[in-house]
Amino acid sequence: MSRVLYFDCFSGISGDMALGAMLDAGLPFEDLKRALGSLALGDAHVHADRVLRAGVSAIKFRVHEHQHDRLHEHAHGVAPQQAHAHDSSARHSHDPESAAHQPHRSLPDIYGLIDRSALSEAGRGRAKALFQRLAEAEAAIHQMPVDQVHLHEVGALDSIIDIVGIVYAMEWAGADRIVCSPLNVGGGMVHSAHGLFPVPAPATVKLLGDAPVYSGAVQKELVTPTGALIATGYAGSFGPMPAMSVERVGYGAGDRDDPTTPNVLRVFIGREAAAADVGHRVGGAAGEAERVTVIECEIDDMNPQIFGVVMDRLYASGALEVFYIPVQMKKNRPGTLLTVIASPDRRAQLADVIFRETTTIGLRHYDVDRECLQREIVAVETPIGAVRFKVSRRDGRVMNAVPEFEDCAKLAVANNLPVKEVQAIAANAYHAGRPDPSAASAGRAAPGGERS
């Protein structure tokens, strides 16, 4: 039975609201701080405070940058939810003076920071692809090449923290399916570093693409570029809340406290409802399956350096799995079989990515059933440091507990130990903290972090 995450964007979405909602849903704040601290962004600190928005309790995520002695709130009193700023969370660059204080980081600079983060290898690829989409949106709007985009906004400190933080949070959630409600974008006009723009701002519109949107009673900017990026970058579909058994609920607060409408993003995390209850069972008595689409093509004439970029772009566009297999093609040429697994409603978008990014002139697709174990990420303290485990269950029983390889590799370097020894230490710590024999017998100390 797959895990489901649902973004309820009745009051819009921004980067800080998304992180606040995930923290409220149970994301360990200390783990998030460690992941963000690895970015080496200088004298910056993150805070998570419980606040009220129209009487609703929520978590407000903030970044405090001592260098300029300012919080996420707009420096001149314009509420961040009223301004989008291209920096992904609508907090600084609507004010030209505030934007002037932002570092002018290039995409390679940002990629370097991401490479030094505590994200998994797949997470680093996802974060880079998200920043690439932000830069491409700006480039399209201002009619310039991506490498010439002025990144004082895209490269702002809180943008980097929001995007790396949400990638880490989504890895923690371990959702197999992500759904988003139609987005309330608000209305009115908004000040930015480039002038006075209508809501939603041009960059937000570009990032939203064909996602369903509407304008409600609140006539302020409710969806920021980073919010649009998160929604469209992660959601496999848009619509009403799917049938699910809710295990966690989180509320992430925006800065403004509207007296009538809670300025919050709501996140639901849980298990897909039993298929027998909703009429979609496709598995037998041994388990339940979900329908996915397989997209394939063979390629024998493409620069092999491009394959890594293609994989990043496909994952950023919602692919569940991407992998390559060497094959022998006609005229006895060696080639590569590209296989993409995705939810059926992502097929057209992923096909566009394949045709745009590769040299193939055709592809095929077909639907299959997929059965997965329930998964979650659990932090385990060991004598040499914390290690994340991917714990997989079936009907409540632990089937596998795998330490994340990246965590083990970093601890191995820090403690001058072989990676296999760190994996053994982590496995022992996991078993020691879980006396249940079924859990202990199912644990595995093997390189982890693979998608399935």
PDB file of N, CA and C in Angstrom, residues 84 86 137-138 140-142 190 192 194-209 221 223 225 228:
ATOM      1  N   HIS A  84       6.464  38.423  -4.606  1.00  0.00           N
ATOM      2  CA  HIS A  84       6.987  37.128  -5.009  1.00  0.00           C
ATOM      3  C   HIS A  84       8.496  37.113  -5.145  1.00  0.00           C
ATOM      4  N   HIS A  86      10.941  36.332  -7.218  1.00  0.00           N
ATOM      5  CA  HIS A  86      11.763  35.410  -8.007  1.00  0.00           C
ATOM      6  C   HIS A  86      12.739  34.636  -7.145  1.00  0.00           C
ATOM      7  N   ALA A 137      12.845  29.724 -16.205  1.00  0.00           N
ATOM      8  CA  ALA A 137      11.654  30.572 -16.198  1.00  0.00           C
ATOM      9  C   ALA A 137      12.031  32.040 -16.310  1.00  0.00           C
ATOM     10  N   GLU A 138      13.044  32.451 -15.554  1.00  0.00           N
ATOM     11  CA  GLU A 138      13.504  33.832 -15.625  1.00  0.00           C
ATOM     12  C   GLU A 138      14.054  34.155 -17.012  1.00  0.00           C
ATOM     13  N   ALA A 140      13.271  32.804 -19.871  1.00  0.00           N
ATOM     14  CA  ALA A 140      12.189  32.898 -20.846  1.00  0.00           C
ATOM     15  C   ALA A 140      11.459  34.231 -20.748  1.00  0.00           C
ATOM     16  N   ILE A 141      11.235  34.692 -19.521  1.00  0.00           N
ATOM     17  CA  ILE A 141      10.496  35.940 -19.323  1.00  0.00           C
ATOM     18  C   ILE A 141      11.306  37.139 -19.805  1.00  0.00           C
ATOM     19  N   HIS A 142      12.597  37.148 -19.532  1.00  0.00           N
ATOM     20  CA  HIS A 142      13.444  38.290 -19.879  1.00  0.00           C
ATOM     21  C   HIS A 142      14.150  38.115 -21.226  1.00  0.00           C
ATOM     22  N   VAL A 190       1.773  43.294  -7.515  1.00  0.00           N
ATOM     23  CA  VAL A 190       2.860  43.032  -6.589  1.00  0.00           C
ATOM     24  C   VAL A 190       4.107  43.773  -7.048  1.00  0.00           C
ATOM     25  N   SER A 192       8.103  44.094  -7.464  1.00  0.00           N
ATOM     26  CA  SER A 192       9.265  43.220  -7.568  1.00  0.00           C
ATOM     27  C   SER A 192      10.472  44.064  -7.941  1.00  0.00           C
ATOM     28  N   HIS A 194      11.845  44.041 -10.589  1.00  0.00           N
ATOM     29  CA  HIS A 194      11.732  44.423 -11.991  1.00  0.00           C
ATOM     30  C   HIS A 194      10.563  45.378 -12.246  1.00  0.00           C
ATOM     31  N   GLY A 195       9.802  45.731 -11.214  1.00  0.00           N
ATOM     32  CA  GLY A 195       8.688  46.651 -11.413  1.00  0.00           C
ATOM     33  C   GLY A 195       7.416  46.153 -10.755  1.00  0.00           C
ATOM     34  N   LEU A 196       6.281  46.727 -11.180  1.00  0.00           N
ATOM     35  CA  LEU A 196       4.973  46.380 -10.641  1.00  0.00           C
ATOM     36  C   LEU A 196       4.327  45.357 -11.568  1.00  0.00           C
ATOM     37  N   PHE A 197       4.054  44.159 -11.046  1.00  0.00           N
ATOM     38  CA  PHE A 197       3.526  43.063 -11.866  1.00  0.00           C
ATOM     39  C   PHE A 197       2.153  42.627 -11.371  1.00  0.00           C
ATOM     40  N   PRO A 198       1.332  42.075 -12.265  1.00  0.00           N
ATOM     41  CA  PRO A 198       0.066  41.486 -11.832  1.00  0.00           C
ATOM     42  C   PRO A 198       0.299  40.144 -11.163  1.00  0.00           C
ATOM     43  N   VAL A 199      -0.635  39.748 -10.326  1.00  0.00           N
ATOM     44  CA  VAL A 199      -0.583  38.453  -9.644  1.00  0.00           C
ATOM     45  C   VAL A 199      -1.449  37.454 -10.423  1.00  0.00           C
ATOM     46  N   PRO A 200      -0.945  36.243 -10.677  1.00  0.00           N
ATOM     47  CA  PRO A 200       0.396  35.739 -10.357  1.00  0.00           C
ATOM     48  C   PRO A 200       1.456  36.372 -11.243  1.00  0.00           C
ATOM     49  N   ALA A 201       2.634  36.547 -10.674  1.00  0.00           N
ATOM     50  CA  ALA A 201       3.736  37.199 -11.387  1.00  0.00           C
ATOM     51  C   ALA A 201       4.207  36.326 -12.551  1.00  0.00           C
ATOM     52  N   PRO A 202       4.866  36.927 -13.537  1.00  0.00           N
ATOM     53  CA  PRO A 202       5.266  36.175 -14.731  1.00  0.00           C
ATOM     54  C   PRO A 202       6.063  34.902 -14.443  1.00  0.00           C
ATOM     55  N   ALA A 203       7.023  34.966 -13.535  1.00  0.00           N
ATOM     56  CA  ALA A 203       7.817  33.763 -13.244  1.00  0.00           C
ATOM     57  C   ALA A 203       6.938  32.671 -12.658  1.00  0.00           C
ATOM     58  N   THR A 204       5.996  33.057 -11.802  1.00  0.00           N
ATOM     59  CA  THR A 204       5.086  32.078 -11.216  1.00  0.00           C
ATOM     60  C   THR A 204       4.221  31.433 -12.283  1.00  0.00           C
ATOM     61  N   VAL A 205       3.694  32.246 -13.204  1.00  0.00           N
ATOM     62  CA  VAL A 205       2.868  31.714 -14.282  1.00  0.00           C
ATOM     63  C   VAL A 205       3.661  30.704 -15.107  1.00  0.00           C
ATOM     64  N   LYS A 206       4.903  31.062 -15.431  1.00  0.00           N
ATOM     65  CA  LYS A 206       5.737  30.169 -16.229  1.00  0.00           C
ATOM     66  C   LYS A 206       5.955  28.841 -15.518  1.00  0.00           C
ATOM     67  N   LEU A 207       6.213  28.888 -14.221  1.00  0.00           N
ATOM     68  CA  LEU A 207       6.479  27.667 -13.464  1.00  0.00           C
ATOM     69  C   LEU A 207       5.221  26.841 -13.234  1.00  0.00           C
ATOM     70  N   LEU A 208       4.072  27.488 -13.146  1.00  0.00           N
ATOM     71  CA  LEU A 208       2.816  26.760 -12.932  1.00  0.00           C
ATOM     72  C   LEU A 208       2.435  25.932 -14.152  1.00  0.00           C
ATOM     73  N   GLY A 209       2.797  26.396 -15.334  1.00  0.00           N
ATOM     74  CA  GLY A 209       2.461  25.633 -16.533  1.00  0.00           C
ATOM     75  C   GLY A 209       0.969  25.441 -16.657  1.00  0.00           C
ATOM     76  N   GLU A 221      -0.671  38.260  -3.348  1.00  0.00           N
ATOM     77  CA  GLU A 221       0.036  37.144  -3.951  1.00  0.00           C
ATOM     78  C   GLU A 221       0.106  35.977  -2.975  1.00  0.00           C
ATOM     79  N   VAL A 223       0.749  32.474  -4.256  1.00  0.00           N
ATOM     80  CA  VAL A 223       1.670  31.455  -4.775  1.00  0.00           C
ATOM     81  C   VAL A 223       2.936  32.155  -5.244  1.00  0.00           C
ATOM     82  N   PRO A 225       7.070  31.970  -6.702  1.00  0.00           N
ATOM     83  CA  PRO A 225       7.775  31.096  -7.655  1.00  0.00           C
ATOM     84  C   PRO A 225       8.249  29.786  -7.045  1.00  0.00           C
ATOM     85  N   ALA A 228       5.236  27.567  -6.611  1.00  0.00           N
ATOM     86  CA  ALA A 228       4.847  26.981  -7.894  1.00  0.00           C
ATOM     87  C   ALA A 228       5.814  25.874  -8.291  1.00  0.00           C
TER      88      ALA A 228
END
